[in-house]
Coordinates of C-alpha atoms in Angstrom, one line a residue:
Chain A
M1 CA 0.0 0.0 -0.1
A2 CA 1.7 3.2 -1.0
E3 CA -0.3 5.8 0.8
K4 CA -0.5 6.1 4.8
K5 CA -3.5 7.6 6.1
I6 CA -3.0 9.6 9.4
A7 CA -6.3 11.4 9.6
V8 CA -9.9 11.6 8.1
R9 CA -10.2 15.1 7.2
S10 CA -6.6 16.3 6.6
Q11 CA -6.5 13.8 3.5
D12 CA -5.4 15.3 0.4
P13 CA -8.1 14.0 -2.3
N14 CA -5.7 13.4 -4.6
Q15 CA -3.7 10.9 -2.6
R16 CA -6.6 8.6 -1.6
R17 CA -6.9 5.5 -3.6
V18 CA -10.3 5.0 -5.1
L19 CA -11.7 1.6 -5.9
D20 CA -13.5 1.2 -9.2
S21 CA -16.8 -0.7 -9.3
A22 CA -15.4 -3.8 -10.8
T23 CA -12.9 -4.1 -7.8
R24 CA -15.7 -3.3 -5.3
Q25 CA -17.8 -6.1 -6.8
R26 CA -15.1 -8.5 -6.5
R27 CA -14.4 -7.6 -2.9
L28 CA -18.1 -8.0 -2.2
T29 CA -18.2 -11.6 -3.7
R30 CA -15.0 -12.5 -1.9
Q31 CA -16.9 -11.6 1.4
L32 CA -19.9 -13.4 0.5
E33 CA -17.9 -16.5 -0.3
A34 CA -16.2 -16.2 2.9
L35 CA -19.6 -16.5 4.7
E36 CA -20.0 -20.0 3.4
K37 CA -16.9 -21.5 5.1
D38 CA -17.3 -24.0 7.7
N39 CA -13.9 -23.0 9.5
F40 CA -11.9 -20.1 9.7
Q41 CA -9.3 -21.7 11.4
D42 CA -6.9 -24.7 10.5
D43 CA -7.2 -28.1 11.1
P44 CA -5.7 -28.8 14.7
H45 CA -4.7 -31.9 13.4
A46 CA -2.8 -30.8 10.4
S47 CA 0.4 -30.5 11.9
L48 CA 0.6 -34.1 13.6
P49 CA 2.9 -36.6 11.9
Q50 CA 1.3 -38.8 9.4
L51 CA 2.2 -42.2 11.4
V52 CA -0.6 -41.3 14.0
K53 CA -3.2 -41.5 11.5
R54 CA -2.3 -44.9 10.4
L55 CA -2.8 -46.4 13.9
P56 CA -5.4 -49.3 13.6
Q57 CA -8.7 -48.3 14.9
F58 CA -10.3 -51.2 16.5
D59 CA -13.8 -50.5 16.3
E60 CA -16.9 -52.2 14.8
S61 CA -16.2 -51.5 11.2
N62 CA -13.5 -54.2 11.4
E63 CA -16.2 -57.0 12.1
S64 CA -18.5 -55.8 9.6
G65 CA -15.7 -55.4 7.0
K66 CA -15.8 -58.9 5.9
R67 CA -19.5 -58.6 4.7
R68 CA -18.6 -55.5 2.7
K69 CA -17.4 -55.7 -0.8
K70 CA -13.7 -54.7 -1.2
T71 CA -13.6 -51.0 -2.4
R72 CA -10.9 -50.2 -4.9
G73 CA -8.9 -48.1 -2.8
D74 CA -7.6 -44.7 -4.7
H75 CA -10.3 -44.8 -7.4
F76 CA -12.8 -44.7 -4.6
K77 CA -11.3 -42.1 -2.9
Q78 CA -11.0 -39.9 -5.9
R79 CA -14.5 -40.2 -6.9
F80 CA -15.7 -39.3 -3.5
R81 CA -13.6 -36.2 -2.9
K82 CA -14.7 -33.7 -5.7
N83 CA -15.9 -30.6 -4.3
F84 CA -19.2 -28.8 -5.1
Q85 CA -18.2 -26.7 -7.9
T86 CA -16.7 -29.7 -10.0
L87 CA -20.1 -31.4 -9.3
L88 CA -22.0 -28.6 -10.5
E89 CA -20.0 -28.3 -13.6
E90 CA -20.3 -32.2 -14.3
E91 CA -24.0 -31.8 -14.2
D92 CA -23.7 -29.3 -17.2
L93 CA -27.2 -28.0 -16.6
S94 CA -27.3 -25.3 -19.1
V95 CA -28.1 -28.0 -21.8
S96 CA -30.7 -29.6 -19.8
E97 CA -34.5 -28.5 -20.1
G98 CA -36.8 -27.7 -17.5
P99 CA -36.2 -26.7 -13.9
N100 CA -32.9 -27.6 -12.4
Y101 CA -30.7 -26.5 -9.7
L102 CA -29.7 -23.1 -11.6
T103 CA -33.1 -22.0 -12.4
A104 CA -34.6 -22.6 -8.9
C105 CA -32.3 -19.9 -7.5
A106 CA -34.3 -16.9 -6.5
E107 CA -34.3 -13.8 -8.4
P108 CA -33.3 -10.3 -7.4
S109 CA -35.6 -8.6 -5.0
K110 CA -38.1 -6.0 -6.5
F111 CA -37.9 -4.1 -3.1
P112 CA -35.4 -1.2 -2.7
L113 CA -32.1 -2.0 -1.5
R114 CA -31.3 -1.0 2.4
H115 CA -27.9 -0.3 3.6
F116 CA -26.5 -0.4 6.9
C117 CA -23.4 1.0 8.6
A118 CA -20.4 -1.2 8.5
L119 CA -19.4 -0.3 11.9
C120 CA -22.5 -0.1 13.9
G121 CA -25.5 -1.7 12.1
L122 CA -27.8 1.2 12.0
P123 CA -29.1 2.4 8.8
S124 CA -26.5 4.4 6.8
N125 CA -26.9 7.2 4.3
Y126 CA -23.1 7.5 3.4
T127 CA -20.4 6.0 1.5
C128 CA -16.9 5.8 2.0
V129 CA -15.2 7.4 -0.9
S130 CA -12.4 4.8 -1.4
C131 CA -13.7 1.6 -1.0
G132 CA -17.5 1.9 -0.8
A133 CA -18.2 0.9 2.6
R134 CA -21.2 2.5 4.3
Y135 CA -21.3 4.4 7.4
C136 CA -23.8 6.3 9.5
C137 CA -21.8 9.0 11.2
V138 CA -18.4 10.7 10.9
R139 CA -17.2 8.7 14.1
C140 CA -17.9 5.3 12.3
L141 CA -16.1 6.8 9.3
G142 CA -13.1 7.6 11.3
T143 CA -13.0 4.3 12.8
H144 CA -13.5 2.8 9.3
H145 CA -10.3 4.6 7.9
E146 CA -8.4 3.3 10.7
T147 CA -9.2 -0.1 10.8
R148 CA -10.6 -1.4 7.6
C149 CA -10.3 0.9 4.8
L150 CA -8.3 -0.7 2.0
K151 CA -6.5 -2.7 4.5
W152 CA -6.7 -5.8 2.1
T153 CA -7.3 -5.7 -1.7
V154 CA -8.6 -8.1 -4.1
Chain B
M1 CA -38.5 -56.0 8.5
S2 CA -37.9 -52.5 10.2
T3 CA -37.6 -49.2 8.5
L4 CA -34.9 -46.8 9.5
V5 CA -36.0 -43.1 8.7
L6 CA -33.0 -40.9 8.2
D7 CA -33.4 -37.2 7.2
N8 CA -29.7 -36.5 6.3
G9 CA -29.2 -32.9 6.9
A10 CA -26.4 -30.8 6.5
N11 CA -26.2 -29.8 10.2
F12 CA -28.3 -32.4 11.9
A13 CA -29.2 -35.9 11.0
K14 CA -32.7 -36.8 12.1
I15 CA -32.5 -40.5 12.5
G16 CA -34.7 -43.3 14.0
Y17 CA -36.6 -46.4 13.4
S18 CA -40.0 -46.0 12.3
H19 CA -41.6 -47.5 15.4
E20 CA -39.4 -45.6 17.7
K21 CA -38.4 -42.1 18.6
V22 CA -36.3 -39.8 16.5
S23 CA -33.0 -38.6 17.6
V24 CA -31.1 -35.4 16.4
I25 CA -27.4 -36.0 15.8
P26 CA -25.0 -33.6 14.3
N27 CA -24.0 -34.8 11.0
G28 CA -20.4 -34.6 10.8
Q29 CA -16.7 -35.0 12.5
F30 CA -15.4 -32.4 14.9
R31 CA -11.9 -32.0 16.2
S32 CA -10.7 -29.8 19.3
K33 CA -7.5 -28.0 19.9
T34 CA -7.3 -29.8 23.4
S35 CA -7.7 -33.5 22.6
R36 CA -5.2 -33.6 19.7
L37 CA -5.6 -37.3 18.8
K38 CA -9.2 -37.8 18.5
T39 CA -11.6 -36.8 16.0
F40 CA -15.3 -36.9 17.3
T41 CA -17.9 -38.2 15.1
A42 CA -21.5 -37.0 15.4
S43 CA -22.8 -37.8 18.8
Q44 CA -19.4 -38.0 20.3
L45 CA -19.6 -34.2 20.4
D46 CA -21.3 -34.4 23.7
E47 CA -17.8 -35.8 25.1
I48 CA -15.9 -32.8 24.1
K49 CA -15.0 -30.9 27.3
D50 CA -14.0 -27.6 25.7
P51 CA -15.6 -26.8 22.5
S52 CA -13.7 -23.7 22.0
G53 CA -12.4 -23.4 18.5
L54 CA -14.0 -26.2 17.6
F55 CA -13.2 -27.5 13.9
Y56 CA -16.0 -28.8 11.7
I57 CA -15.6 -31.4 9.2
L58 CA -19.1 -31.5 7.6
P59 CA -19.7 -33.8 4.5
F60 CA -22.0 -31.2 2.8
Q61 CA -21.1 -28.3 0.7
K62 CA -23.6 -25.8 -0.1
G63 CA -26.4 -28.1 1.0
Y64 CA -25.1 -31.0 -1.2
L65 CA -23.3 -34.1 -0.2
V66 CA -19.9 -33.8 -1.5
N67 CA -17.5 -35.7 1.0
W68 CA -18.4 -39.3 1.3
D69 CA -15.5 -40.3 3.5
V70 CA -16.9 -38.3 6.3
Q71 CA -20.4 -39.1 5.5
R72 CA -19.5 -42.7 5.5
K73 CA -17.8 -42.3 8.8
V74 CA -20.9 -40.7 10.3
W75 CA -22.9 -43.5 9.1
D76 CA -20.8 -46.1 10.2
H77 CA -21.2 -44.5 13.7
L78 CA -24.9 -44.1 13.5
F79 CA -25.5 -47.5 12.1
G80 CA -23.1 -49.4 14.3
K81 CA -23.4 -51.1 17.5
D82 CA -23.1 -47.8 19.6
M83 CA -26.1 -46.5 18.3
F84 CA -28.9 -48.0 16.0
K85 CA -27.5 -51.4 15.8
V86 CA -28.7 -51.8 12.2
D87 CA -29.2 -55.1 10.8
F88 CA -29.0 -54.3 7.0
A89 CA -30.3 -57.4 5.7
D90 CA -33.5 -56.8 7.3
T91 CA -34.0 -53.1 7.2
N92 CA -35.6 -50.8 4.9
I93 CA -34.1 -47.0 4.8
V94 CA -35.9 -43.8 3.9
I95 CA -33.4 -41.3 3.4
T96 CA -33.7 -37.7 2.1
E97 CA -31.9 -35.6 -0.3
P98 CA -31.7 -31.9 -1.2
Y99 CA -33.9 -30.7 -4.2
F100 CA -32.4 -31.1 -7.7
N101 CA -29.7 -33.4 -6.3
F102 CA -26.9 -33.9 -9.0
S103 CA -27.3 -37.2 -10.5
S104 CA -23.7 -38.2 -9.8
I105 CA -24.5 -37.9 -6.1
Q106 CA -27.7 -39.7 -6.5
D107 CA -25.5 -42.8 -8.1
T108 CA -23.1 -42.6 -5.5
M109 CA -25.7 -42.7 -2.8
N110 CA -27.3 -45.7 -4.7
E111 CA -24.0 -47.5 -4.6
I112 CA -23.2 -46.9 -1.1
L113 CA -26.6 -47.8 0.2
F114 CA -26.9 -51.1 -1.8
E115 CA -23.2 -52.3 -2.2
E116 CA -21.4 -50.9 0.6
Y117 CA -24.2 -51.1 3.5
Q118 CA -26.5 -53.5 1.6
F119 CA -29.7 -52.4 2.9
Q120 CA -32.7 -54.6 1.9
S121 CA -34.6 -51.7 0.2
A122 CA -34.3 -48.0 -0.1
L123 CA -36.3 -44.8 -0.8
R124 CA -34.6 -41.7 -1.6
I125 CA -36.8 -38.7 -1.2
N126 CA -36.8 -35.0 -0.6
A127 CA -37.1 -33.9 2.8
G128 CA -40.1 -31.4 1.8
S129 CA -42.2 -34.3 0.4
L130 CA -42.2 -36.0 3.8
S131 CA -43.3 -32.7 5.4
A132 CA -46.1 -32.4 2.6
H133 CA -47.0 -36.0 3.5
Q134 CA -47.4 -35.3 6.9
Y135 CA -49.3 -32.1 6.5
F136 CA -51.7 -33.8 4.0
H137 CA -52.2 -36.6 6.6
E138 CA -53.0 -33.9 9.3
N139 CA -55.4 -31.8 7.0
N140 CA -57.2 -34.3 4.9
S141 CA -59.3 -31.9 3.1
E142 CA -56.5 -29.8 1.6
L143 CA -55.1 -30.5 -1.8
C144 CA -52.4 -28.1 -2.1
C145 CA -49.8 -26.9 0.2
I146 CA -46.3 -24.8 0.0
V147 CA -43.4 -25.9 2.0
V148 CA -40.8 -23.5 3.1
D149 CA -37.8 -25.4 4.5
S150 CA -35.5 -22.9 6.0
S151 CA -32.5 -24.7 7.2
F152 CA -28.6 -24.9 7.6
S153 CA -27.4 -24.4 4.1
F154 CA -30.3 -22.7 2.1
T155 CA -33.9 -22.1 2.1
H156 CA -36.1 -23.8 -0.4
I157 CA -39.8 -23.0 -1.3
V158 CA -41.5 -25.8 -2.8
P159 CA -45.3 -26.1 -3.8
Y160 CA -46.9 -29.3 -3.6
C161 CA -50.2 -30.4 -5.2
R162 CA -51.9 -33.9 -4.6
G163 CA -48.5 -35.2 -3.2
R164 CA -46.5 -34.4 -5.9
K165 CA -44.0 -31.5 -6.0
M166 CA -44.2 -28.9 -8.6
K167 CA -40.8 -28.4 -10.0
E168 CA -41.3 -25.1 -11.8
G169 CA -42.5 -23.5 -8.4
I170 CA -39.3 -24.5 -6.6
C171 CA -37.3 -21.4 -5.4
R172 CA -33.9 -21.5 -3.7
I173 CA -32.7 -18.7 -1.3
N174 CA -29.1 -19.1 -0.7
V175 CA -29.4 -18.0 3.0
G176 CA -29.3 -20.5 5.6
G177 CA -28.3 -21.1 9.3
K178 CA -24.7 -21.3 8.6
L179 CA -24.7 -17.8 6.7
L180 CA -26.5 -16.3 9.7
T181 CA -23.9 -17.7 12.2
N182 CA -20.9 -16.7 10.1
H183 CA -22.5 -13.1 9.5
L184 CA -22.9 -12.8 13.2
K185 CA -19.4 -13.9 14.1
E186 CA -18.3 -11.3 11.6
I187 CA -20.3 -8.5 13.0
I188 CA -19.2 -9.5 16.6
S189 CA -15.6 -9.9 15.8
Y190 CA -15.5 -6.4 14.0
R191 CA -17.2 -4.6 16.8
Q192 CA -16.4 -6.4 20.1
L193 CA -14.4 -9.5 20.3
H194 CA -12.6 -11.8 17.8
V195 CA -14.8 -14.9 17.6
M196 CA -14.4 -16.1 14.0
D197 CA -13.0 -19.7 15.2
E198 CA -15.8 -19.9 17.6
T199 CA -18.8 -21.4 15.5
Y200 CA -20.0 -23.6 18.2
V201 CA -20.4 -20.9 20.7
I202 CA -21.8 -18.2 18.5
N203 CA -24.3 -20.6 17.1
Q204 CA -25.4 -21.1 20.8
V205 CA -25.6 -17.2 21.0
K206 CA -27.5 -16.9 17.7
E207 CA -30.2 -19.6 19.2
D208 CA -30.5 -17.9 22.4
V209 CA -30.7 -14.1 21.7
C210 CA -31.7 -13.5 18.0
Y211 CA -35.2 -12.9 17.2
V212 CA -37.3 -11.8 14.2
S213 CA -38.7 -8.3 14.6
Q214 CA -42.1 -7.4 13.7
D215 CA -41.2 -3.7 12.9
F216 CA -37.6 -3.5 11.8
Y217 CA -37.3 0.2 11.7
K218 CA -39.1 0.7 15.1
D219 CA -36.6 -1.8 16.5
M220 CA -33.9 -0.2 15.1
E221 CA -35.0 3.2 16.6
I222 CA -35.1 1.5 20.1
A223 CA -31.8 -0.3 19.6
Q224 CA -30.3 3.1 19.4
L225 CA -31.5 4.6 22.7
K226 CA -29.0 4.5 25.4
G227 CA -29.3 2.9 29.1
E228 CA -32.6 1.5 30.3
D229 CA -34.7 2.6 27.5
N230 CA -32.9 0.4 25.2
T231 CA -35.2 -2.8 25.6
V232 CA -33.4 -4.4 22.7
M233 CA -30.1 -4.7 24.2
R234 CA -29.0 -7.8 26.1
D235 CA -25.7 -9.0 27.6
Y236 CA -24.7 -12.5 26.9
V237 CA -22.3 -14.3 29.2
L238 CA -19.7 -16.4 27.2
P239 CA -18.8 -19.6 28.5
D240 CA -15.2 -20.3 29.7
F241 CA -15.8 -24.0 30.0
S242 CA -14.3 -24.2 33.5
S243 CA -16.9 -22.6 35.8
I244 CA -19.4 -21.7 33.2
K245 CA -20.1 -24.8 30.9
K246 CA -22.8 -23.0 28.8
G247 CA -23.0 -19.4 27.6
F248 CA -26.4 -17.7 28.7
C249 CA -28.3 -14.5 28.6
K250 CA -28.2 -12.1 31.4
P251 CA -31.7 -11.4 32.7
R252 CA -32.6 -7.8 32.6
E253 CA -32.7 -7.2 36.2
E254 CA -28.9 -8.0 36.6
M255 CA -27.7 -6.0 33.7
N256 CA -25.5 -3.1 34.4
F257 CA -26.2 0.0 32.1
T258 CA -23.6 2.2 33.2
G259 CA -20.0 1.4 33.6
K260 CA -18.4 -2.0 33.6
Y261 CA -19.3 -5.3 35.2
K262 CA -17.0 -6.3 38.2
T263 CA -17.1 -9.9 37.5
A264 CA -14.4 -11.8 35.4
E265 CA -17.0 -12.9 32.9
Q266 CA -16.7 -12.2 29.3
I267 CA -19.8 -10.3 28.2
L268 CA -21.2 -9.6 24.8
R269 CA -23.4 -6.7 24.3
L270 CA -25.8 -7.3 21.6
T271 CA -28.3 -4.8 20.4
N272 CA -29.1 -4.3 16.7
E273 CA -27.6 -7.7 15.8
R274 CA -30.4 -9.5 17.7
F275 CA -32.7 -8.8 15.0
A276 CA -30.5 -7.8 12.1
V277 CA -29.2 -11.2 11.7
P278 CA -32.3 -13.1 11.1
E279 CA -33.6 -10.1 9.0
M280 CA -31.2 -11.5 6.6
L281 CA -33.7 -14.2 5.8
F282 CA -36.3 -11.6 4.8
H283 CA -34.1 -9.3 3.0
P284 CA -30.7 -11.1 1.6
S285 CA -30.0 -7.8 0.0
D286 CA -29.0 -6.3 3.4
I287 CA -25.8 -8.0 3.0
G288 CA -25.3 -8.0 -0.8
I289 CA -26.9 -11.2 -1.8
Q290 CA -29.1 -10.3 -4.8
E291 CA -32.0 -12.6 -3.9
M292 CA -35.4 -12.2 -2.8
G293 CA -36.4 -13.0 0.8
I294 CA -38.7 -15.4 2.0
P295 CA -42.0 -13.8 1.9
E296 CA -41.3 -12.3 -1.8
A297 CA -40.3 -15.6 -3.1
L298 CA -43.2 -17.3 -1.8
V299 CA -45.5 -15.0 -3.3
N300 CA -43.4 -15.2 -6.4
S301 CA -43.4 -19.0 -6.4
I302 CA -47.2 -18.9 -5.8
N303 CA -47.6 -16.7 -8.8
N304 CA -46.0 -19.2 -11.1
M305 CA -48.4 -21.8 -10.3
P306 CA -51.8 -22.2 -12.2
E307 CA -54.4 -19.5 -11.2
E308 CA -57.0 -22.0 -9.7
M309 CA -54.4 -23.4 -7.4
Q310 CA -53.4 -20.3 -6.0
P311 CA -55.8 -19.6 -3.1
H312 CA -55.0 -23.4 -1.9
F313 CA -51.4 -22.4 -1.8
Y314 CA -52.0 -19.3 0.2
K315 CA -54.2 -21.5 2.7
N316 CA -51.5 -23.7 3.4
I317 CA -48.1 -22.3 4.1
V318 CA -46.1 -24.8 6.1
L319 CA -42.7 -23.8 7.9
T320 CA -40.0 -26.2 8.3
G321 CA -36.4 -26.2 9.4
G322 CA -34.2 -24.8 12.0
N323 CA -34.4 -21.2 11.1
T324 CA -38.2 -21.0 11.9
L325 CA -37.5 -21.5 15.6
F326 CA -36.5 -17.9 15.8
P327 CA -39.1 -16.0 18.1
G328 CA -41.4 -14.0 15.8
F329 CA -40.8 -15.8 12.5
R330 CA -44.2 -17.2 11.9
D331 CA -45.7 -13.9 12.6
R332 CA -43.6 -12.0 10.4
V333 CA -43.9 -14.3 7.5
Y334 CA -47.6 -14.0 8.0
T335 CA -47.6 -10.3 8.1
E336 CA -45.4 -10.0 5.0
V337 CA -47.3 -12.5 2.8
R338 CA -50.7 -11.0 3.8
A339 CA -49.3 -7.8 2.6
L340 CA -48.2 -8.9 -0.6
A341 CA -51.1 -11.4 -1.5
P342 CA -54.1 -10.4 -3.1
V343 CA -56.8 -9.0 -0.8
E344 CA -59.6 -12.0 -1.6
Y345 CA -57.3 -15.0 -0.7
Q346 CA -57.1 -16.4 2.6
V347 CA -53.5 -16.7 4.1
S348 CA -52.6 -19.0 6.5
V349 CA -49.0 -19.9 7.9
V350 CA -48.7 -23.0 9.9
L351 CA -45.5 -23.7 12.2
P352 CA -45.5 -27.4 13.4
Q353 CA -44.6 -28.1 17.1
N354 CA -41.3 -29.4 16.0
P355 CA -40.1 -28.0 12.8
I356 CA -36.7 -29.7 12.8
C357 CA -38.1 -33.3 13.1
Y358 CA -41.4 -32.6 10.9
P359 CA -40.1 -34.1 7.8
W360 CA -38.8 -37.1 9.9
E361 CA -42.3 -37.7 11.1
G362 CA -43.5 -37.7 7.7
G363 CA -41.2 -40.3 7.0
K364 CA -42.3 -42.5 9.8
L365 CA -46.0 -42.1 8.6
L366 CA -44.8 -42.9 5.0
A367 CA -43.1 -46.2 6.4
E368 CA -46.5 -47.1 7.9
N369 CA -48.2 -46.5 4.8
P370 CA -49.7 -49.6 2.7
D371 CA -48.1 -48.1 -0.5
F372 CA -44.8 -48.0 0.8
E373 CA -43.8 -51.5 -0.6
E374 CA -44.3 -50.2 -4.2
M375 CA -42.3 -47.0 -3.6
V376 CA -38.9 -48.6 -2.5
V377 CA -36.6 -50.1 -4.8
T378 CA -35.3 -53.2 -3.3
R379 CA -31.7 -54.5 -3.7
E380 CA -32.4 -57.4 -6.1
D381 CA -34.0 -54.6 -8.2
Y382 CA -30.9 -52.5 -8.0
E383 CA -28.7 -55.3 -8.8
E384 CA -30.4 -56.4 -11.9
N385 CA -31.2 -53.1 -13.5
G386 CA -28.7 -50.7 -11.9
H387 CA -29.3 -47.0 -11.6
Y388 CA -31.8 -46.8 -14.0
V389 CA -34.4 -48.3 -11.8
C390 CA -33.7 -45.6 -9.0
E391 CA -33.9 -42.9 -11.4
E392 CA -37.5 -44.1 -12.8
K393 CA -39.0 -44.5 -9.3
F394 CA -37.5 -41.7 -7.4
D395 CA -38.8 -38.3 -8.0
I396 CA -35.8 -36.0 -6.7

């Protein structure tokens, strides 16, 4: 980040970086995708040595294992580990007719949008010039500049 | 021949034999920072002493089953000798799937049920169809109903007529309990305390403290007041897992409106978050998701149906799923739909006693239905004909 921000009001308008609408849209999409995550921390077991995981597990699955068909190791795992996006693409829904997963998605609302201050949650009337975040009062704007404005970019 | 009914949800699996009661068990695996070696599966979650920073491994992604490794482990645990002791050769299974489930997932499910577990017969069905079945059983005279299933991954609005779902009317809003919890985590982390890792704790906060407001702007104004006048504000005591095992909301009498608390508890002060978070179900555009909210999508979905059926749909709106447990949810849906629906139609919104287990009860009813034998696919059938017979019989 080239510019250093010291105070809100004494900002030289030429120095502030302003994000264009495409970048703002990308940031918004990033935020929405982050909302879909299961976990925000790393797996606590990730740093354990592999040896631990290979310990035999003496549970009931071993007894009924004889009844089950032998599964073909890697191929099985490969098929069963695809993520959602891959599965959706495999379905190839654009060529199918009739209602499907994609057409079932709700359309945009007909009602006007409401905006809320990113800081305190109250209805907001104003937008940050640089990044497009909403705020309700000058105090919130100050906090926003100090903490979040353009702190990360897409 | 017993029948096992399994409502396989992204958050909870509702499972039970059709002649017994239902158990609600988390559908996933968990890892904790403190007990480093063990991965807890499903109901073993209760054994964890310290659920702070709990790491979730869920087989579902965006509402669809993608991770079969984890799902098989959970099912092994549920079907094994600790839980339901299933005798596969002698059991039918009724299992639920999401709407418009992908054919690859359906095929895999067939394989796993018949080839790996070797159930005697299986019925794959949408959860909403089970709810509709239960509803039509309770209300014999009704022909149509519209099921709103608002749960962990998303919300579906599905019209049913004479027991069949109407595919053209299915509407999906990508807002679910997971999104609400994550959003609440974000705003608390920004405004008060970093809780991004604490899904389990904040989920509890959401369930204890959030409600659906009947008049959003009025509640917003009340939330801005200071001190005693702010009836919306609540303090929530966070658990520290040594003395306080479970978080709870402080009653209003004990709240300290001026100054700080003297005790060592960690407190979250929640004002507009209490009703702004569930508001996302009604206005997903508040957060930037360009989709309609539940009441609008309901009306939209009904308008796509033939004219003569529309009044019947308005009279039979059924709410299911975990999100409907927010206080005030049913009344809010009623008010908004009443405002959007034509004046001459009667609007009636039904919230069952137990919205989470409602589809399971429908499955239990279905298992006792005399037509049940014709609806299932037996293992012999599958081994002869393969996936084709399942595609034909099941209407997913």
